XYZ file of C-alpha atoms in Angstrom:
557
model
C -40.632 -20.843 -8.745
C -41.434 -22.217 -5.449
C -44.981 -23.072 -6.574
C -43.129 -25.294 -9.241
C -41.369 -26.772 -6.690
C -44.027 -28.070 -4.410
C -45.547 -29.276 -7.680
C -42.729 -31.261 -8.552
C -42.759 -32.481 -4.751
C -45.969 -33.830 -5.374
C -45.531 -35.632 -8.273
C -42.583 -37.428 -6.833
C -45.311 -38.405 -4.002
C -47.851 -39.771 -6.586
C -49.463 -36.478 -6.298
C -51.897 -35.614 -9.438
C -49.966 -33.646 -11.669
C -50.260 -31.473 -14.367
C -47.117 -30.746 -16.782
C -48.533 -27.559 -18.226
C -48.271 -25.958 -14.399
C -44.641 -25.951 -14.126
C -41.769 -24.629 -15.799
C -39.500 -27.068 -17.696
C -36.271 -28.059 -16.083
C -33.104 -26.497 -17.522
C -31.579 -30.010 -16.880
C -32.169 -33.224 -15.856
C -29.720 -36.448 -15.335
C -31.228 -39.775 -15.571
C -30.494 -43.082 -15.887
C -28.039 -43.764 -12.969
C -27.280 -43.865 -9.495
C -27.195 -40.607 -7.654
C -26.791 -40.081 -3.859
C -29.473 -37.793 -2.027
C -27.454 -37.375 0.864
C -31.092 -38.487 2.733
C -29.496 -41.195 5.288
C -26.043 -40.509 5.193
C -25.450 -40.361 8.401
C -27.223 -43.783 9.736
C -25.208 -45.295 6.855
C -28.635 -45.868 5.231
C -28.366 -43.963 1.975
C -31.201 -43.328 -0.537
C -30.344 -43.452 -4.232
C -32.672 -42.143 -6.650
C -32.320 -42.270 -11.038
C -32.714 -38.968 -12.090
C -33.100 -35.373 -10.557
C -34.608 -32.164 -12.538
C -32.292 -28.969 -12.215
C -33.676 -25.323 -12.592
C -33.161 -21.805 -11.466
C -30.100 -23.094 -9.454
C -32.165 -25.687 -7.445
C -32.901 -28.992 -7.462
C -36.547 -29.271 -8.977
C -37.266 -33.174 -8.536
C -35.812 -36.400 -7.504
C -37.012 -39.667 -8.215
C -36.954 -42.139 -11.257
C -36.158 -41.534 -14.832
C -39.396 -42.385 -15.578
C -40.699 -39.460 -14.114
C -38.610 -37.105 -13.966
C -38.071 -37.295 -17.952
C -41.525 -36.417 -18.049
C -40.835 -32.831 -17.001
C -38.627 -32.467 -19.202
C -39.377 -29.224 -22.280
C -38.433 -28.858 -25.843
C -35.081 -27.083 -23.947
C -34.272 -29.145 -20.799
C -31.046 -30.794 -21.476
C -31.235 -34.040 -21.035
C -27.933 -36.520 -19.724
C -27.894 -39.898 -19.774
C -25.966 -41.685 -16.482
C -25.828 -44.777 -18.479
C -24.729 -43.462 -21.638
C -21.718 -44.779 -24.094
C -19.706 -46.865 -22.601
C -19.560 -45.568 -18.734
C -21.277 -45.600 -16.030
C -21.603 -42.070 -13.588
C -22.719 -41.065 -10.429
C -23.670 -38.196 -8.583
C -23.471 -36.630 -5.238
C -23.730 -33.877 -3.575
C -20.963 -31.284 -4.233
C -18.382 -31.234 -1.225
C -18.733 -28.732 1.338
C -14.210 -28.069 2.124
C -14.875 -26.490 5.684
C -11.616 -25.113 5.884
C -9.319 -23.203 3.018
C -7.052 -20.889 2.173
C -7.576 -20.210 -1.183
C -5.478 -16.505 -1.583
C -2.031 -18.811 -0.422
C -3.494 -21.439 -2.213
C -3.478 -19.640 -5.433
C 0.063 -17.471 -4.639
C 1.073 -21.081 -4.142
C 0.656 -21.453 -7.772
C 2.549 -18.174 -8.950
C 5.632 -18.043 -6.827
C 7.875 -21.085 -5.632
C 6.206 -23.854 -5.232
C 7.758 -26.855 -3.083
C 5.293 -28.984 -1.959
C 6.350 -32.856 -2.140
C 9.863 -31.885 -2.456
C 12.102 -34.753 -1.081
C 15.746 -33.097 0.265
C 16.758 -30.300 1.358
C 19.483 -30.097 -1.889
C 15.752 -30.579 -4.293
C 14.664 -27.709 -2.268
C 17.361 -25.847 -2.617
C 18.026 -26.708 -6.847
C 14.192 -25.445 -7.345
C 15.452 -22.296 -5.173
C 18.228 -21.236 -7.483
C 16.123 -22.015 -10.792
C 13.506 -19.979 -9.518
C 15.635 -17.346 -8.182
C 17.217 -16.851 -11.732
C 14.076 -16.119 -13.122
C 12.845 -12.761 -11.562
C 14.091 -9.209 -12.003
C 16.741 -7.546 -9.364
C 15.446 -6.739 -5.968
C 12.228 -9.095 -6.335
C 11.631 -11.523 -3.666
C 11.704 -15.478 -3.377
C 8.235 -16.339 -1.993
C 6.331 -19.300 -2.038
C 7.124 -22.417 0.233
C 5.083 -25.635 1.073
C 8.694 -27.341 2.166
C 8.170 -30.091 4.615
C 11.228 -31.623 6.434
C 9.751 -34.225 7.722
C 9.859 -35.925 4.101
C 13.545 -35.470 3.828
C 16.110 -38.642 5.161
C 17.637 -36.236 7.448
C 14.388 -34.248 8.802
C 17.168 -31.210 9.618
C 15.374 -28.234 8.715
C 16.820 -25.850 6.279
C 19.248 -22.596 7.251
C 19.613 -18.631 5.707
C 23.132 -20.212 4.849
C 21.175 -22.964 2.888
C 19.070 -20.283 1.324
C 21.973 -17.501 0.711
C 23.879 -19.878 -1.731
C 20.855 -19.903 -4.084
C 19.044 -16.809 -4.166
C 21.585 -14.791 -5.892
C 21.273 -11.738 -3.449
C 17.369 -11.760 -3.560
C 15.514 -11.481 -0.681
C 13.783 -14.891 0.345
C 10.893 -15.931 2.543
C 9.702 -19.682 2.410
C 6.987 -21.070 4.518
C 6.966 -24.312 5.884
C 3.289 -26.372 4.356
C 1.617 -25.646 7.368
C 2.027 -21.849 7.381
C 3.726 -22.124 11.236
C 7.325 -21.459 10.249
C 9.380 -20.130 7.430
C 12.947 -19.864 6.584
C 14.343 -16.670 5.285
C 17.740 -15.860 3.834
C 20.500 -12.918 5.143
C 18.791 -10.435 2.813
C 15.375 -11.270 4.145
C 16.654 -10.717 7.817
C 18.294 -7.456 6.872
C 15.439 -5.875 4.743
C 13.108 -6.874 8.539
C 15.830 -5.603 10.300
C 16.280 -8.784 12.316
C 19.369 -9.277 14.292
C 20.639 -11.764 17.232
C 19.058 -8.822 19.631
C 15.679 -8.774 18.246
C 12.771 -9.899 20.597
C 10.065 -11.563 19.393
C 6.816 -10.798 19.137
C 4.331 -12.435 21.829
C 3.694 -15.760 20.771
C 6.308 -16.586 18.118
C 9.855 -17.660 18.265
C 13.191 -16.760 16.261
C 15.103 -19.702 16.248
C 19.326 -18.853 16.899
C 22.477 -20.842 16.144
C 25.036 -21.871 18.735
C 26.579 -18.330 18.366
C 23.165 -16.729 19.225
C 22.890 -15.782 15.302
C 19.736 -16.074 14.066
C 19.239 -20.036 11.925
C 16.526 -18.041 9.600
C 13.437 -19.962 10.790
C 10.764 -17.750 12.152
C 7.912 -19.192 13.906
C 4.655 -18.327 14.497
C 3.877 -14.233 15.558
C 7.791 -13.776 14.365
C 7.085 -14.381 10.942
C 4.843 -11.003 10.728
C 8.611 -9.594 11.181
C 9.199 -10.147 7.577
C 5.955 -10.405 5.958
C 5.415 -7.001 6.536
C 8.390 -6.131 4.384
C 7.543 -8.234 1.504
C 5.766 -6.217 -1.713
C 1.996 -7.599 -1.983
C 1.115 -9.413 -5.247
C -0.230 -6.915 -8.037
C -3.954 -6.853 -8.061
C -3.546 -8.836 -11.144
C -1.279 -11.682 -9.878
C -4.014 -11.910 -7.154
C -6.704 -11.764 -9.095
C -4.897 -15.027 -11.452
C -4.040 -16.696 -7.967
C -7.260 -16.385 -6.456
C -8.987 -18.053 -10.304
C -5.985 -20.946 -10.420
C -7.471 -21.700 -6.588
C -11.057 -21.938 -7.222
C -10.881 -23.588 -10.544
C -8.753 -26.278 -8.297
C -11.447 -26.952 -6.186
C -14.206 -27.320 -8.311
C -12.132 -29.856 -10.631
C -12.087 -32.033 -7.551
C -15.876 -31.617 -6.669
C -15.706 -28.876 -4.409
C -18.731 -26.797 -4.897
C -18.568 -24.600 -1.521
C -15.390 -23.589 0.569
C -15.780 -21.996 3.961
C -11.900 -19.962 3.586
C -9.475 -17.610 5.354
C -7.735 -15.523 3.036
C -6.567 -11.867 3.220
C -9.760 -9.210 2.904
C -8.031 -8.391 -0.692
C -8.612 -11.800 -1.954
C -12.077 -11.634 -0.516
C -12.225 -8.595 -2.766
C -11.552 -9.915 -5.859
C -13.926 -13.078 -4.854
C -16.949 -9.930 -4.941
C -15.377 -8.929 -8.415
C -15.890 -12.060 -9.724
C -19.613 -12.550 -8.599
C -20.210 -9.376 -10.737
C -18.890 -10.631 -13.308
C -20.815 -13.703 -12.915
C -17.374 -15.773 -12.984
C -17.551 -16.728 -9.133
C -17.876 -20.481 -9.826
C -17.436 -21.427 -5.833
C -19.373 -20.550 -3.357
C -17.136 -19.097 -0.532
C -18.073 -18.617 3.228
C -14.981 -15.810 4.228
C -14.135 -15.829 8.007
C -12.575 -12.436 9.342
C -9.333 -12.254 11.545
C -10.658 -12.764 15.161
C -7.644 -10.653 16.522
C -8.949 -7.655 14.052
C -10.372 -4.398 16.008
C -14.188 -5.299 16.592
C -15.420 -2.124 14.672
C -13.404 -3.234 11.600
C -14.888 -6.958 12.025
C -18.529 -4.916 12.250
C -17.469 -2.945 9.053
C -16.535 -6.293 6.775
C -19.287 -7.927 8.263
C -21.557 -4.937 6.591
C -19.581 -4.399 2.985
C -21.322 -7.582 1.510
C -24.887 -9.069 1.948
C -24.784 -11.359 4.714
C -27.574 -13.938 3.108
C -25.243 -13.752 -0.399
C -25.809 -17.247 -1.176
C -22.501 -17.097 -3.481
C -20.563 -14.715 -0.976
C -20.258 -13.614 2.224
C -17.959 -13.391 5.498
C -18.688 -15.909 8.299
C -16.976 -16.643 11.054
C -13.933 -15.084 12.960
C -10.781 -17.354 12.879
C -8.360 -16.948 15.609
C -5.347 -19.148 16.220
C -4.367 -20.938 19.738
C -1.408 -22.561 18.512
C 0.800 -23.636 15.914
C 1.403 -26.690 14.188
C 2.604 -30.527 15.012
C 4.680 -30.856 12.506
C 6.664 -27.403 13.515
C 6.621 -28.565 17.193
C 4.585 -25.482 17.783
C 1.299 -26.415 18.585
C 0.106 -26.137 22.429
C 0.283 -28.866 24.594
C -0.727 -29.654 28.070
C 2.932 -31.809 28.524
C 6.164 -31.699 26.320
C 6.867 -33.246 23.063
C 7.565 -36.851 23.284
C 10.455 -35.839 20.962
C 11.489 -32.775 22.403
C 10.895 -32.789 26.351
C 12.146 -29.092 26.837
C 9.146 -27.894 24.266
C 5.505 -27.816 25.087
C 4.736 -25.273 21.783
C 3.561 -21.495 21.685
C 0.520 -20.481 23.037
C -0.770 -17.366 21.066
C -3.031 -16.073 24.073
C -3.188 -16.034 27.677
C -6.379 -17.473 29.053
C -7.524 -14.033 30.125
C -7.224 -12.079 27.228
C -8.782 -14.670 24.864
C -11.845 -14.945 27.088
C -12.304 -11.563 26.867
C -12.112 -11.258 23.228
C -14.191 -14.391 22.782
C -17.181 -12.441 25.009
C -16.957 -9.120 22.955
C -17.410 -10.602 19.830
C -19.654 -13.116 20.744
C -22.242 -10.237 22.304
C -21.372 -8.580 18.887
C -23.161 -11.612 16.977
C -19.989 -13.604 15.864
C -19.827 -17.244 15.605
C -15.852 -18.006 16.410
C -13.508 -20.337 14.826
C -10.114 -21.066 16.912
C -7.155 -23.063 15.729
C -6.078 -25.334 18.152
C -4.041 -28.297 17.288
C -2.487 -29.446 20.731
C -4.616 -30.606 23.641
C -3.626 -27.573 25.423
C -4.702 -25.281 23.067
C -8.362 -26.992 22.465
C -8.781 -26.968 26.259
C -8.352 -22.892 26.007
C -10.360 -22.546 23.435
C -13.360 -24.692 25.593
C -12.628 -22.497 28.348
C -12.836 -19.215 26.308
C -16.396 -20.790 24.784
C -17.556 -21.490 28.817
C -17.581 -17.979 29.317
C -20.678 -16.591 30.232
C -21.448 -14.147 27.622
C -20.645 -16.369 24.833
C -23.879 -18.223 22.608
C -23.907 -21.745 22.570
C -26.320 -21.592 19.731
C -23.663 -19.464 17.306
C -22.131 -22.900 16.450
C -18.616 -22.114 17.692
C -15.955 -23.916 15.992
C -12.454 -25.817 16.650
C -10.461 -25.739 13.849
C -8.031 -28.736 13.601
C -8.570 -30.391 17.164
C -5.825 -33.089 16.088
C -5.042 -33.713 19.721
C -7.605 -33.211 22.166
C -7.692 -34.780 25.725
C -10.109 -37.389 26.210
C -11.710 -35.745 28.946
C -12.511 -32.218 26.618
C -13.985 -34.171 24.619
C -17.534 -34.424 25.901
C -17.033 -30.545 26.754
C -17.655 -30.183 23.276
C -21.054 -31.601 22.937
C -21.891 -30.089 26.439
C -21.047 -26.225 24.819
C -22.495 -26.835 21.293
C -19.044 -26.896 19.655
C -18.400 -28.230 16.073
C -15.070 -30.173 15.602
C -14.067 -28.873 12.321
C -11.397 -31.526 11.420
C -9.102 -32.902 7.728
C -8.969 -36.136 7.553
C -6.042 -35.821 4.828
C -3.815 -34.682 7.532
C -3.677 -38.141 8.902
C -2.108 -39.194 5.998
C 0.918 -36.697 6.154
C 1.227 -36.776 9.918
C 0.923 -40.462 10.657
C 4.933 -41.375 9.838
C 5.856 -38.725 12.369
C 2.888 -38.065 14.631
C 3.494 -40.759 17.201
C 6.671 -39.892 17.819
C 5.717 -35.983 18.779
C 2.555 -36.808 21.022
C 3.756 -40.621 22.826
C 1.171 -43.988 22.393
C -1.095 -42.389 25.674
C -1.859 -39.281 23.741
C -1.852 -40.324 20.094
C -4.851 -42.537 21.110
C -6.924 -39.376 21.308
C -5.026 -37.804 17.908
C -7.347 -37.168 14.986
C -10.339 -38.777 16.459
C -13.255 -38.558 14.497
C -15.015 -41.383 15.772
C -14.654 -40.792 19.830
C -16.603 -36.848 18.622
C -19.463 -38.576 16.893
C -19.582 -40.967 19.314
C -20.352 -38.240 22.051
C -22.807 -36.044 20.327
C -20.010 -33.964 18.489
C -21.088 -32.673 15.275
C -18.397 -33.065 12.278
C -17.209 -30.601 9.819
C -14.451 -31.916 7.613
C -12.234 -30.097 5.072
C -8.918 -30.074 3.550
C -7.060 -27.168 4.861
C -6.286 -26.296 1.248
C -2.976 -25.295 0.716
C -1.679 -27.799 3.676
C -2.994 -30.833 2.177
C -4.243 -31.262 -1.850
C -7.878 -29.686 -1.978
C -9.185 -33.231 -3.485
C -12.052 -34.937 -0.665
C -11.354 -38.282 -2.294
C -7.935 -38.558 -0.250
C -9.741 -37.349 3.302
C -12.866 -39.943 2.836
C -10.120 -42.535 2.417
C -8.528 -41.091 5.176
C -11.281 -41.281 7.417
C -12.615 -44.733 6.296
C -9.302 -46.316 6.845
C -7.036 -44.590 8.912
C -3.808 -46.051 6.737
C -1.378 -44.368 4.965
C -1.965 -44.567 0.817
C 0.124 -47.500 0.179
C -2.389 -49.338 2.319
C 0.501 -50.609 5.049
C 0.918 -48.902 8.188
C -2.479 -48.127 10.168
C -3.123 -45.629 12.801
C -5.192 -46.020 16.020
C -7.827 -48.197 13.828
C -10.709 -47.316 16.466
C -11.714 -44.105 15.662
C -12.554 -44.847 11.534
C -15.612 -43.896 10.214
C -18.163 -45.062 7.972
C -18.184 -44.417 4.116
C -21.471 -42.588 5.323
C -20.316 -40.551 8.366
C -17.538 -39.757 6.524
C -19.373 -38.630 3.207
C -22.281 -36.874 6.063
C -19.128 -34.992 7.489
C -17.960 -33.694 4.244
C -21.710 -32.379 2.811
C -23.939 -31.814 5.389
C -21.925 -31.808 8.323
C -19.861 -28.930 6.833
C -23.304 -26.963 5.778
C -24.084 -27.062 9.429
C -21.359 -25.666 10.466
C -22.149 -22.162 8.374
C -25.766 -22.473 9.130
C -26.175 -23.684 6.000
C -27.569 -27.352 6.417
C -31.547 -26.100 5.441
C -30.130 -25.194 1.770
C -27.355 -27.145 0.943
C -25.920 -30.421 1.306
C -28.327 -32.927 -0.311
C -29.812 -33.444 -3.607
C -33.506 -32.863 -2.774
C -36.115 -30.276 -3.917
C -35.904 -26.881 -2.591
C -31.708 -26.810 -2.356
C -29.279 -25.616 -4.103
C -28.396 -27.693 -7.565
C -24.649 -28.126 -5.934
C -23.266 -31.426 -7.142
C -20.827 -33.689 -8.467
C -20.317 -36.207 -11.286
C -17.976 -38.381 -10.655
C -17.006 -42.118 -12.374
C -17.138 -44.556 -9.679
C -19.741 -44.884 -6.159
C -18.050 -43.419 -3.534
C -20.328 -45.528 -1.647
C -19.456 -48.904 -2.273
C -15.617 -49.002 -4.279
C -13.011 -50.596 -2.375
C -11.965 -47.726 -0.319
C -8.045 -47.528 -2.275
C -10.168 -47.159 -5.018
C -11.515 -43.955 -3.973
C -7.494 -41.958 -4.371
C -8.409 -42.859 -8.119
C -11.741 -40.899 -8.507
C -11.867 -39.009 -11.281
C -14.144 -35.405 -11.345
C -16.818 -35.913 -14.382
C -18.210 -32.467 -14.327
C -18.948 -30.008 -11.391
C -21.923 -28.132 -10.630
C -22.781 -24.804 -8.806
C -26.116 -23.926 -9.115
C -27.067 -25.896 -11.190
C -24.372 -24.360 -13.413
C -21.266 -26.646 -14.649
C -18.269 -25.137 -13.328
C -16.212 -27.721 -14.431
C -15.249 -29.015 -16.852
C -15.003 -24.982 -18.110
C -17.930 -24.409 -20.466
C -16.784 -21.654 -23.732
């Protein structure tokens, strides 16, 4: 195979070139304009007509006149230009940061992301709540108060009127607080007495009764008590997920999701219905000989499959007022967030599993969390070549940020969080600090490589919403903007979301462009991501998906 592919390489450079050496290509588009990725991040993008697909690799790129000429009495053939459309291709997105198990469960239990009041929360609740058998749990969640007019978030008392004696545990959308119901509280044998666990919070009423929102650590209090999913409600969660992500273009996910989800991700490669390719980080916190033993159950060079790096979490969330800051919320002066570590004991974790060959991934959302996890990746002991990771890094103070390049650290950042966060976001973090919120341009500007995502269930797994994120910094009706310095380029932007995100799972030398030698990973889609008006780009609509060189989506029977 490879000796077909340096054949192909040499036609492309006016090489002499015999047909009859090479295998046919299994497919080959032609006839339209389709995005290398070469030059995406000086802006300076090369477009070629036509590329040649086979054995799951990009053959050939050039123009349709010769690339057709590979083509054999089987290579499918597509025309870019055909009927009455137009198409274009680029590389498949790269989402640097999921969750696909919640995702999925997302999609099974409750579901109430978008919902607009507390009493639409609460009329889903009771519908929902009627439906299922006696003594099975309301789960599910994606609420977000900060939509509703009165931004009060909800009670047990809320939740008790609905659930008709079931037990009930609802996360907030960004996973950093939940509210539970009387029966929830009893089954986790919570009470006004109960302490906390290190780093979490249960939040009590006036009568020091507990309100029913557990944050953070606390919320283990109750998960712990809730019956897992079936292995076949996973298995259906986990396939709802991925086929959401490659309907909007994703072709590769780099995900945290439990090690059973992980499991049935392995299943599905043997049964050759693994249509995403999915980078699985371990839990950072996790005993270091079961992090060696995960690390060893699947091939590490899996192309399709394997685990990556180890997430840890520094903080919470912005829009729970529970992420780590170096100074109090704007909002809330008595409230500077929950730290999940001392300084000590994450720098000590960070050097044993560094000298045990893991690349590390923390969550840090406040200022003061990203400045612990820089600290934890100065320790001696710790590689600055294993591409260490901060996950989020919406607030960051201006003077970490050249720390970052100095260390080797990737700012793995979602653009699409802008877009939720900037009604509210200014408020929590004052004009000084917001400056320095979500700043994608101030990292590339100092040497800071980019890995964007979606944080998949938070935000809608779609990349068309986080390039126009990134490109304009406004909200989606196009009339409020937010700190319009730090935008990016349709081609940094598009860079951060392909090749950017490659690099940050060592994967840059194989995926992430549309020339010969990688992986056939791309999407169709029916306008130029390039050059549409950038409101345009909420509208894009998926053609077909490819993995491999294999069309994921639309589903082929």
């Amino acid at each position: 195979m490879w000796r077909s592919l340096l054949t192909v390489a040499c036609l492309i450079a006016a090489c002499s070139f015999s047909a009859a050496q090479a295998s046919p290509p299994e497919l080959i588009y032609f006839n339209g304009t389709i995005y290398t990725g070469k030059g995406f991040a000086a802006d300076r993008p090369e477009t070629v007509e036509a590329i040649a697909v086979g054995g799951g690799k990009v053959l050939a790129a050039g123009s349709t006149k010769q690339i057709t000429r590979l083509a054999g009495p089987k290579t499918r053939l597509v025309d870019l230009n055909g009927g009455n459309s137009y198409s274009y291709i680029f590389p498949g997105f790269n989402d640097a940061h999921t969750h696909l198990g919640s995702a999925g469960r997302t999609k099974i239990t409750l579901d109430l992301t978008g919902v607009k009041s507390l009493a639409e929360m609460l009329k889903r609740t009771q519908a929902y709540a009627a439906s299922l058998s006696a003594g099975h749990w309301v789960t599910g969640g994606n609420w977000d108060h900060t939509l509703w007019a009165e931004k009060v978030l909800p009670t047990r008392q809320d939740l008790d009127k609905v659930t008709g004696g079931h037990p009930a545990f609802l996360d907030r959308i960004d996973g950093h607080i939940a509210v539970v119901n009387s029966a929830a509280l009893k089954a986790a044998g919570i009470t006004s007495s109960t302490k906390p666990p290190a780093g979490g919070a249960i939040d009590l009423d006036a009568n020091g009764e507990p309100t029913g929102i557990v944050r953070e650590s606390a919320q283990g209090l109750v998960r712990k008590v809730i019956p897992p999913p079936s292995a076949a409600e996973r298995r259906m969660a986990d396939q709802l997920a991925i086929a959401d992500a490659v309907a909007h273009g994703v072709t590769s996910a780099q995900d945290f999701s439990d090690w059973e989800d992980f499991l049935v991700f392995e299943q599905l490669e043997k049964e050759g219905k693994l249509d995403l390719r999915v980078s699985e980080w371990l839990p950072f916190r996790a005993p270091l000989e079961d992090l060696k033993r995960m690390q060893a159950h699947h091939d590490a060079h899996d192309p399709m499959l394997h685990t990556g790096m180890l997430k840890g979490y520094m903080d919470g969330s912005l829009g729970s007022r529970t992420a780590a800051m170096k100074a109090p919320f704007a909002d809330d002066p008595a409230n500077s967030g929950l730290p999940q570590y001392t300084q000590d004991e994450l720098n000590k974790m960070a050097v044993e599993r560094s000298q045990a060959g893991f690349q590390l991934g923390f969550h840090a959302i406040g200022d003061r969390a990203t400045a612990m996890a820089l600290e934890a990746f100065s320790q001696p002991g710790v590689s600055t070549r294993a591409r260490n990771r901060v996950e989020h890094a919406q607030v960051v103070d201006a003077a970490d940020i050249p720390r970052f390049a100095k260390l080797g650290v990737i700012a793995s950042m979602q653009p699409n969080h802008l877009l939720t966060d900037m009604n509210w976001a200014e408020d929590r973090l004052g004009a000084e600090r917001a400056t320095y919120s979500y700043a994608w341009k101030a990292f590339l500007d100092a040497g800071v490589p980019l890995a964007f995502g979606t944080d998949y269930p938070v935000e809608p797994i779609t990349p068309f919403r986080g390039l126009y994120a990134a490109v304009t910094r406004m909200n989606e009706a196009g009339t409020k903007t937010y700190f319009a310095a730090n935008k990016l380029t349709r081609g940094q932007a598009l860079y951060a979301y392909t090749q950017g995100s490659a690099y940050a799972e060592f994967a840059e030398k194989r995926k992430g462009k549309l020339t010969p030698g990688y992986d056939a990973d791309f999407v169709v889609v029916d306008r130029d991501l390039y050059k549409v008006d950038a409101p345009a780009l909420l509208k894009t609509r998926v053609i077909a998906t490819f993995v491999g060189g294999r069309e994921v989506f639309p589903v082929q029977k």
